[in-house]
């Protein structure tokens, strides 16, 4: 057996049942055997190091799920070694949904997709823990300090890799990166007839008018 392959059959009991019902067990076993590693090989580590965003899935102790998005300069998701990743958590809306879930349930799933160059994805599943900023810098002396004045991570999320495998290019669109603050119609996909109205909408905060909807709902009762 290859040293980077799992000793047991990966996946959940539920997915194994569905594979049996749909007749995909042999295909799944081939994928497990050839594609699923229990660590990040060299090409995976290189891929992670150049990504500037990823999608994060967490669940609380009752299994209620949450998915979110993280972004930063290439390398903000740090490869500490072949089985360990870490990324900083900065101030957000104060809800702390992902961190709260990790506190209750350490299992996390990351999906990294390169939309612009290789048009390929990488799944990383593992166990996460919250680490204080000071502790992270003590453990990893070469960890960079955020250059923004006064901005410090509220915490770091350190992830022990348990599974890593490819997300094939099928159905991944090819996107083109645009310069910051670009307003070209073809670049940002806006409706040319309604660009001014679109651009006048808030880009954060209450973009979806949730506050007004919530207020209306409460006042109508």
PDB file of C-alpha atoms in Angstrom:
ATOM      1  CA  UNK A   1       0.000   0.000   0.000  1.00  0.00           C
ATOM      2  CA  UNK A   2       1.234   3.483  -0.856  1.00  0.00           C
ATOM      3  CA  UNK A   3       2.405   5.271   2.348  1.00  0.00           C
ATOM      4  CA  UNK A   4       0.104   8.235   1.621  1.00  0.00           C
ATOM      5  CA  UNK A   5      -3.041   6.106   1.290  1.00  0.00           C
ATOM      6  CA  UNK A   6      -5.444   5.487   4.145  1.00  0.00           C
ATOM      7  CA  UNK A   7      -5.406   2.009   5.662  1.00  0.00           C
ATOM      8  CA  UNK A   8      -9.217   1.844   5.890  1.00  0.00           C
ATOM      9  CA  UNK A   9     -11.815   2.553   3.230  1.00  0.00           C
ATOM     10  CA  UNK A  10     -12.470   6.308   3.272  1.00  0.00           C
ATOM     11  CA  UNK A  11     -15.900   7.837   3.386  1.00  0.00           C
ATOM     12  CA  UNK A  12     -18.965   7.474   5.551  1.00  0.00           C
ATOM     13  CA  UNK A  13     -21.228   4.462   6.034  1.00  0.00           C
ATOM     14  CA  UNK A  14     -23.957   6.449   4.298  1.00  0.00           C
ATOM     15  CA  UNK A  15     -21.946   7.058   1.146  1.00  0.00           C
ATOM     16  CA  UNK A  16     -20.927   3.400   1.052  1.00  0.00           C
ATOM     17  CA  UNK A  17     -24.616   2.425   1.165  1.00  0.00           C
ATOM     18  CA  UNK A  18     -25.472   4.785  -1.698  1.00  0.00           C
ATOM     19  CA  UNK A  19     -22.518   3.480  -3.733  1.00  0.00           C
ATOM     20  CA  UNK A  20     -23.858  -0.055  -3.291  1.00  0.00           C
ATOM     21  CA  UNK A  21     -27.391   0.975  -4.234  1.00  0.00           C
ATOM     22  CA  UNK A  22     -26.268   2.832  -7.366  1.00  0.00           C
ATOM     23  CA  UNK A  23     -23.603   0.360  -8.406  1.00  0.00           C
ATOM     24  CA  UNK A  24     -20.645   2.745  -8.084  1.00  0.00           C
ATOM     25  CA  UNK A  25     -18.639   0.866  -5.439  1.00  0.00           C
ATOM     26  CA  UNK A  26     -15.857  -0.229  -7.792  1.00  0.00           C
ATOM     27  CA  UNK A  27     -15.546   3.283  -9.250  1.00  0.00           C
ATOM     28  CA  UNK A  28     -15.501   4.792  -5.750  1.00  0.00           C
ATOM     29  CA  UNK A  29     -12.871   2.318  -4.551  1.00  0.00           C
ATOM     30  CA  UNK A  30     -10.667   3.231  -7.501  1.00  0.00           C
ATOM     31  CA  UNK A  31     -11.026   6.925  -6.605  1.00  0.00           C
ATOM     32  CA  UNK A  32     -10.278   6.230  -2.930  1.00  0.00           C
ATOM     33  CA  UNK A  33      -7.254   4.145  -3.877  1.00  0.00           C
ATOM     34  CA  UNK A  34      -5.787   6.491  -6.490  1.00  0.00           C
ATOM     35  CA  UNK A  35      -6.830   9.989  -5.395  1.00  0.00           C
ATOM     36  CA  UNK A  36      -7.511  10.207  -1.645  1.00  0.00           C
ATOM     37  CA  UNK A  37      -4.463  10.946   0.497  1.00  0.00           C
ATOM     38  CA  UNK A  38      -4.191  11.416   4.245  1.00  0.00           C
ATOM     39  CA  UNK A  39      -1.760  14.328   3.817  1.00  0.00           C
ATOM     40  CA  UNK A  40      -0.815  16.993   1.302  1.00  0.00           C
ATOM     41  CA  UNK A  41       1.703  15.872  -1.269  1.00  0.00           C
ATOM     42  CA  UNK A  42       4.120  18.308  -2.895  1.00  0.00           C
ATOM     43  CA  UNK A  43       1.779  19.416  -5.692  1.00  0.00           C
ATOM     44  CA  UNK A  44      -1.091  19.896  -3.238  1.00  0.00           C
ATOM     45  CA  UNK A  45       1.060  22.038  -0.959  1.00  0.00           C
ATOM     46  CA  UNK A  46       2.141  24.159  -3.911  1.00  0.00           C
ATOM     47  CA  UNK A  47      -1.488  24.519  -4.992  1.00  0.00           C
ATOM     48  CA  UNK A  48      -2.619  25.632  -1.529  1.00  0.00           C
ATOM     49  CA  UNK A  49       0.228  28.134  -1.227  1.00  0.00           C
ATOM     50  CA  UNK A  50      -0.832  30.082  -4.317  1.00  0.00           C
ATOM     51  CA  UNK A  51      -4.587  30.239  -3.629  1.00  0.00           C
ATOM     52  CA  UNK A  52      -6.180  33.480  -2.441  1.00  0.00           C
ATOM     53  CA  UNK A  53      -9.545  32.064  -1.340  1.00  0.00           C
ATOM     54  CA  UNK A  54     -11.310  28.940  -0.147  1.00  0.00           C
ATOM     55  CA  UNK A  55     -14.739  27.754   0.962  1.00  0.00           C
ATOM     56  CA  UNK A  56     -15.130  26.426   4.511  1.00  0.00           C
ATOM     57  CA  UNK A  57     -17.779  24.011   5.790  1.00  0.00           C
ATOM     58  CA  UNK A  58     -18.400  23.473   9.505  1.00  0.00           C
ATOM     59  CA  UNK A  59     -21.159  21.993  11.647  1.00  0.00           C
ATOM     60  CA  UNK A  60     -22.143  22.424  15.273  1.00  0.00           C
ATOM     61  CA  UNK A  61     -22.479  19.654  17.834  1.00  0.00           C
ATOM     62  CA  UNK A  62     -25.978  18.799  16.541  1.00  0.00           C
ATOM     63  CA  UNK A  63     -24.869  18.554  12.916  1.00  0.00           C
ATOM     64  CA  UNK A  64     -26.358  21.875  11.821  1.00  0.00           C
ATOM     65  CA  UNK A  65     -24.147  23.018   8.948  1.00  0.00           C
ATOM     66  CA  UNK A  66     -22.656  26.320   7.884  1.00  0.00           C
ATOM     67  CA  UNK A  67     -20.604  27.239   4.839  1.00  0.00           C
ATOM     68  CA  UNK A  68     -18.551  30.362   4.402  1.00  0.00           C
ATOM     69  CA  UNK A  69     -15.831  31.960   2.309  1.00  0.00           C
ATOM     70  CA  UNK A  70     -12.352  33.081   3.270  1.00  0.00           C
ATOM     71  CA  UNK A  71      -9.982  35.170   1.167  1.00  0.00           C
ATOM     72  CA  UNK A  72      -6.643  36.915   1.460  1.00  0.00           C
ATOM     73  CA  UNK A  73      -3.306  37.297  -0.305  1.00  0.00           C
ATOM     74  CA  UNK A  74      -1.792  34.084  -1.694  1.00  0.00           C
ATOM     75  CA  UNK A  75      -0.411  32.128   1.233  1.00  0.00           C
ATOM     76  CA  UNK A  76      -2.915  33.393   3.805  1.00  0.00           C
ATOM     77  CA  UNK A  77      -3.892  29.730   4.149  1.00  0.00           C
ATOM     78  CA  UNK A  78      -0.540  28.617   5.503  1.00  0.00           C
ATOM     79  CA  UNK A  79       0.938  25.198   4.821  1.00  0.00           C
ATOM     80  CA  UNK A  80       2.776  24.470   8.072  1.00  0.00           C
ATOM     81  CA  UNK A  81       3.738  20.937   7.038  1.00  0.00           C
ATOM     82  CA  UNK A  82       2.289  18.093   4.994  1.00  0.00           C
ATOM     83  CA  UNK A  83      -0.452  17.417   7.542  1.00  0.00           C
ATOM     84  CA  UNK A  84      -1.108  20.874   9.014  1.00  0.00           C
ATOM     85  CA  UNK A  85      -2.694  24.074   7.707  1.00  0.00           C
ATOM     86  CA  UNK A  86      -3.584  27.324   9.450  1.00  0.00           C
ATOM     87  CA  UNK A  87      -5.343  30.553   8.585  1.00  0.00           C
ATOM     88  CA  UNK A  88      -6.097  33.748  10.538  1.00  0.00           C
ATOM     89  CA  UNK A  89      -9.603  34.820  11.565  1.00  0.00           C
ATOM     90  CA  UNK A  90     -10.158  38.589  11.562  1.00  0.00           C
ATOM     91  CA  UNK A  91     -12.929  40.757  12.902  1.00  0.00           C
ATOM     92  CA  UNK A  92     -16.223  40.205  11.050  1.00  0.00           C
ATOM     93  CA  UNK A  93     -19.890  40.513  11.924  1.00  0.00           C
ATOM     94  CA  UNK A  94     -19.325  39.265  15.458  1.00  0.00           C
ATOM     95  CA  UNK A  95     -21.464  36.133  15.053  1.00  0.00           C
ATOM     96  CA  UNK A  96     -18.484  33.729  15.062  1.00  0.00           C
ATOM     97  CA  UNK A  97     -20.516  30.970  13.429  1.00  0.00           C
ATOM     98  CA  UNK A  98     -17.558  29.028  12.044  1.00  0.00           C
ATOM     99  CA  UNK A  99     -15.433  29.371  15.183  1.00  0.00           C
ATOM    100  CA  UNK A 100     -18.414  28.455  17.350  1.00  0.00           C
ATOM    101  CA  UNK A 101     -19.019  25.340  15.298  1.00  0.00           C
ATOM    102  CA  UNK A 102     -15.360  24.352  15.525  1.00  0.00           C
ATOM    103  CA  UNK A 103     -15.510  24.790  19.294  1.00  0.00           C
ATOM    104  CA  UNK A 104     -18.338  22.215  19.394  1.00  0.00           C
ATOM    105  CA  UNK A 105     -17.303  20.015  16.479  1.00  0.00           C
ATOM    106  CA  UNK A 106     -13.725  20.055  15.142  1.00  0.00           C
ATOM    107  CA  UNK A 107     -14.528  18.446  11.786  1.00  0.00           C
ATOM    108  CA  UNK A 108     -14.127  20.874   8.880  1.00  0.00           C
ATOM    109  CA  UNK A 109     -14.146  20.694   5.103  1.00  0.00           C
ATOM    110  CA  UNK A 110     -12.220  23.078   2.845  1.00  0.00           C
ATOM    111  CA  UNK A 111     -12.706  23.457  -0.889  1.00  0.00           C
ATOM    112  CA  UNK A 112     -10.072  25.372  -2.847  1.00  0.00           C
ATOM    113  CA  UNK A 113     -10.793  26.108  -6.511  1.00  0.00           C
ATOM    114  CA  UNK A 114      -8.484  27.682  -9.045  1.00  0.00           C
ATOM    115  CA  UNK A 115     -10.934  29.349 -11.445  1.00  0.00           C
ATOM    116  CA  UNK A 116      -8.355  31.269 -13.489  1.00  0.00           C
ATOM    117  CA  UNK A 117      -5.308  29.122 -14.245  1.00  0.00           C
ATOM    118  CA  UNK A 118      -5.489  25.367 -13.717  1.00  0.00           C
ATOM    119  CA  UNK A 119      -9.302  25.218 -13.374  1.00  0.00           C
ATOM    120  CA  UNK A 120      -9.075  22.476 -10.788  1.00  0.00           C
ATOM    121  CA  UNK A 121     -10.097  22.070  -7.159  1.00  0.00           C
ATOM    122  CA  UNK A 122      -8.783  20.493  -3.985  1.00  0.00           C
ATOM    123  CA  UNK A 123     -10.856  19.116  -1.115  1.00  0.00           C
ATOM    124  CA  UNK A 124      -9.263  19.050   2.322  1.00  0.00           C
ATOM    125  CA  UNK A 125     -11.072  17.461   5.259  1.00  0.00           C
ATOM    126  CA  UNK A 126      -9.707  17.414   8.748  1.00  0.00           C
ATOM    127  CA  UNK A 127      -9.924  18.410  12.384  1.00  0.00           C
ATOM    128  CA  UNK A 128      -9.562  22.033  13.433  1.00  0.00           C
ATOM    129  CA  UNK A 129      -8.702  23.804  16.650  1.00  0.00           C
ATOM    130  CA  UNK A 130      -8.635  27.464  17.638  1.00  0.00           C
ATOM    131  CA  UNK A 131      -5.225  28.906  18.512  1.00  0.00           C
ATOM    132  CA  UNK A 132      -4.497  32.363  19.936  1.00  0.00           C
ATOM    133  CA  UNK A 133      -2.464  34.697  17.718  1.00  0.00           C
ATOM    134  CA  UNK A 134       0.371  34.972  20.233  1.00  0.00           C
ATOM    135  CA  UNK A 135       0.532  31.198  20.621  1.00  0.00           C
ATOM    136  CA  UNK A 136       0.677  30.673  16.861  1.00  0.00           C
ATOM    137  CA  UNK A 137       3.627  33.027  16.518  1.00  0.00           C
ATOM    138  CA  UNK A 138       5.388  31.291  19.381  1.00  0.00           C
ATOM    139  CA  UNK A 139       4.855  27.879  17.768  1.00  0.00           C
ATOM    140  CA  UNK A 140       5.774  29.032  14.264  1.00  0.00           C
ATOM    141  CA  UNK A 141       8.501  31.667  14.387  1.00  0.00           C
ATOM    142  CA  UNK A 142       8.465  32.280  10.633  1.00  0.00           C
ATOM    143  CA  UNK A 143       4.773  33.141  10.538  1.00  0.00           C
ATOM    144  CA  UNK A 144       4.314  36.570   8.906  1.00  0.00           C
ATOM    145  CA  UNK A 145       2.728  39.465  10.766  1.00  0.00           C
ATOM    146  CA  UNK A 146      -0.149  41.242   9.059  1.00  0.00           C
ATOM    147  CA  UNK A 147       1.226  44.509   7.594  1.00  0.00           C
ATOM    148  CA  UNK A 148      -2.015  46.458   8.081  1.00  0.00           C
ATOM    149  CA  UNK A 149      -1.521  48.921  10.999  1.00  0.00           C
ATOM    150  CA  UNK A 150      -3.295  47.743  14.133  1.00  0.00           C
ATOM    151  CA  UNK A 151      -4.903  44.732  12.475  1.00  0.00           C
ATOM    152  CA  UNK A 152      -4.353  41.474  14.301  1.00  0.00           C
ATOM    153  CA  UNK A 153      -6.084  38.109  13.922  1.00  0.00           C
ATOM    154  CA  UNK A 154      -8.658  37.431  16.609  1.00  0.00           C
ATOM    155  CA  UNK A 155      -7.579  33.791  16.440  1.00  0.00           C
ATOM    156  CA  UNK A 156      -6.020  31.240  14.132  1.00  0.00           C
ATOM    157  CA  UNK A 157      -7.642  28.054  12.914  1.00  0.00           C
ATOM    158  CA  UNK A 158      -5.155  25.186  12.785  1.00  0.00           C
ATOM    159  CA  UNK A 159      -6.256  22.184  10.736  1.00  0.00           C
ATOM    160  CA  UNK A 160      -4.938  18.642  10.936  1.00  0.00           C
ATOM    161  CA  UNK A 161      -5.376  17.124   7.477  1.00  0.00           C
ATOM    162  CA  UNK A 162      -7.198  13.791   7.358  1.00  0.00           C
ATOM    163  CA  UNK A 163      -8.222  13.626   3.695  1.00  0.00           C
ATOM    164  CA  UNK A 164      -7.083  15.471   0.583  1.00  0.00           C
ATOM    165  CA  UNK A 165      -8.386  14.785  -2.902  1.00  0.00           C
ATOM    166  CA  UNK A 166      -9.046  16.387  -6.258  1.00  0.00           C
ATOM    167  CA  UNK A 167     -12.167  18.191  -7.444  1.00  0.00           C
ATOM    168  CA  UNK A 168     -12.074  17.640 -11.198  1.00  0.00           C
ATOM    169  CA  UNK A 169     -12.393  20.468 -13.688  1.00  0.00           C
ATOM    170  CA  UNK A 170     -15.782  19.346 -15.013  1.00  0.00           C
ATOM    171  CA  UNK A 171     -18.275  22.214 -14.591  1.00  0.00           C
ATOM    172  CA  UNK A 172     -15.695  24.577 -13.044  1.00  0.00           C
ATOM    173  CA  UNK A 173     -16.046  27.832 -15.031  1.00  0.00           C
ATOM    174  CA  UNK A 174     -12.976  29.668 -16.233  1.00  0.00           C
ATOM    175  CA  UNK A 175     -12.965  33.143 -14.710  1.00  0.00           C
ATOM    176  CA  UNK A 176     -10.755  36.114 -15.479  1.00  0.00           C
ATOM    177  CA  UNK A 177      -9.268  38.186 -12.683  1.00  0.00           C
ATOM    178  CA  UNK A 178      -9.916  41.900 -13.040  1.00  0.00           C
ATOM    179  CA  UNK A 179      -8.115  44.886 -11.510  1.00  0.00           C
ATOM    180  CA  UNK A 180      -9.586  46.158  -8.212  1.00  0.00           C
ATOM    181  CA  UNK A 181     -12.529  48.584  -8.587  1.00  0.00           C
ATOM    182  CA  UNK A 182     -13.020  47.684 -12.243  1.00  0.00           C
ATOM    183  CA  UNK A 183     -16.415  48.744 -13.622  1.00  0.00           C
ATOM    184  CA  UNK A 184     -16.170  47.328 -17.138  1.00  0.00           C
ATOM    185  CA  UNK A 185     -19.444  45.669 -18.087  1.00  0.00           C
ATOM    186  CA  UNK A 186     -17.816  42.519 -19.416  1.00  0.00           C
ATOM    187  CA  UNK A 187     -15.586  42.218 -16.366  1.00  0.00           C
ATOM    188  CA  UNK A 188     -18.128  42.567 -13.603  1.00  0.00           C
ATOM    189  CA  UNK A 189     -21.124  41.038 -15.354  1.00  0.00           C
ATOM    190  CA  UNK A 190     -23.472  43.959 -14.620  1.00  0.00           C
ATOM    191  CA  UNK A 191     -26.383  44.985 -16.780  1.00  0.00           C
ATOM    192  CA  UNK A 192     -25.193  47.973 -18.864  1.00  0.00           C
ATOM    193  CA  UNK A 193     -28.689  49.465 -18.776  1.00  0.00           C
ATOM    194  CA  UNK A 194     -28.774  49.406 -15.007  1.00  0.00           C
ATOM    195  CA  UNK A 195     -25.122  49.773 -14.013  1.00  0.00           C
ATOM    196  CA  UNK A 196     -25.586  52.981 -12.053  1.00  0.00           C
ATOM    197  CA  UNK A 197     -28.426  51.536 -10.011  1.00  0.00           C
ATOM    198  CA  UNK A 198     -26.469  48.341  -9.395  1.00  0.00           C
ATOM    199  CA  UNK A 199     -23.276  50.137  -8.344  1.00  0.00           C
ATOM    200  CA  UNK A 200     -25.206  52.376  -5.967  1.00  0.00           C
ATOM    201  CA  UNK A 201     -26.216  49.407  -3.863  1.00  0.00           C
ATOM    202  CA  UNK A 202     -24.159  48.820  -0.725  1.00  0.00           C
ATOM    203  CA  UNK A 203     -21.399  46.275  -1.270  1.00  0.00           C
ATOM    204  CA  UNK A 204     -21.528  45.012   2.315  1.00  0.00           C
ATOM    205  CA  UNK A 205     -23.547  45.492   5.465  1.00  0.00           C
ATOM    206  CA  UNK A 206     -27.191  45.212   4.436  1.00  0.00           C
ATOM    207  CA  UNK A 207     -26.761  44.523   0.723  1.00  0.00           C
ATOM    208  CA  UNK A 208     -29.793  42.203   0.692  1.00  0.00           C
ATOM    209  CA  UNK A 209     -32.019  44.608   2.691  1.00  0.00           C
ATOM    210  CA  UNK A 210     -32.328  42.034   5.448  1.00  0.00           C
ATOM    211  CA  UNK A 211     -32.689  44.674   8.170  1.00  0.00           C
ATOM    212  CA  UNK A 212     -35.679  46.258   6.442  1.00  0.00           C
ATOM    213  CA  UNK A 213     -37.229  42.849   5.836  1.00  0.00           C
ATOM    214  CA  UNK A 214     -36.726  41.864   9.461  1.00  0.00           C
ATOM    215  CA  UNK A 215     -38.178  45.145  10.720  1.00  0.00           C
ATOM    216  CA  UNK A 216     -41.225  44.725   8.483  1.00  0.00           C
ATOM    217  CA  UNK A 217     -41.735  41.166   9.685  1.00  0.00           C
ATOM    218  CA  UNK A 218     -41.616  42.176  13.352  1.00  0.00           C
ATOM    219  CA  UNK A 219     -43.867  45.219  12.960  1.00  0.00           C
ATOM    220  CA  UNK A 220     -46.470  43.282  10.954  1.00  0.00           C
ATOM    221  CA  UNK A 221     -47.121  40.860  13.801  1.00  0.00           C
TER     222      UNK A 221
END
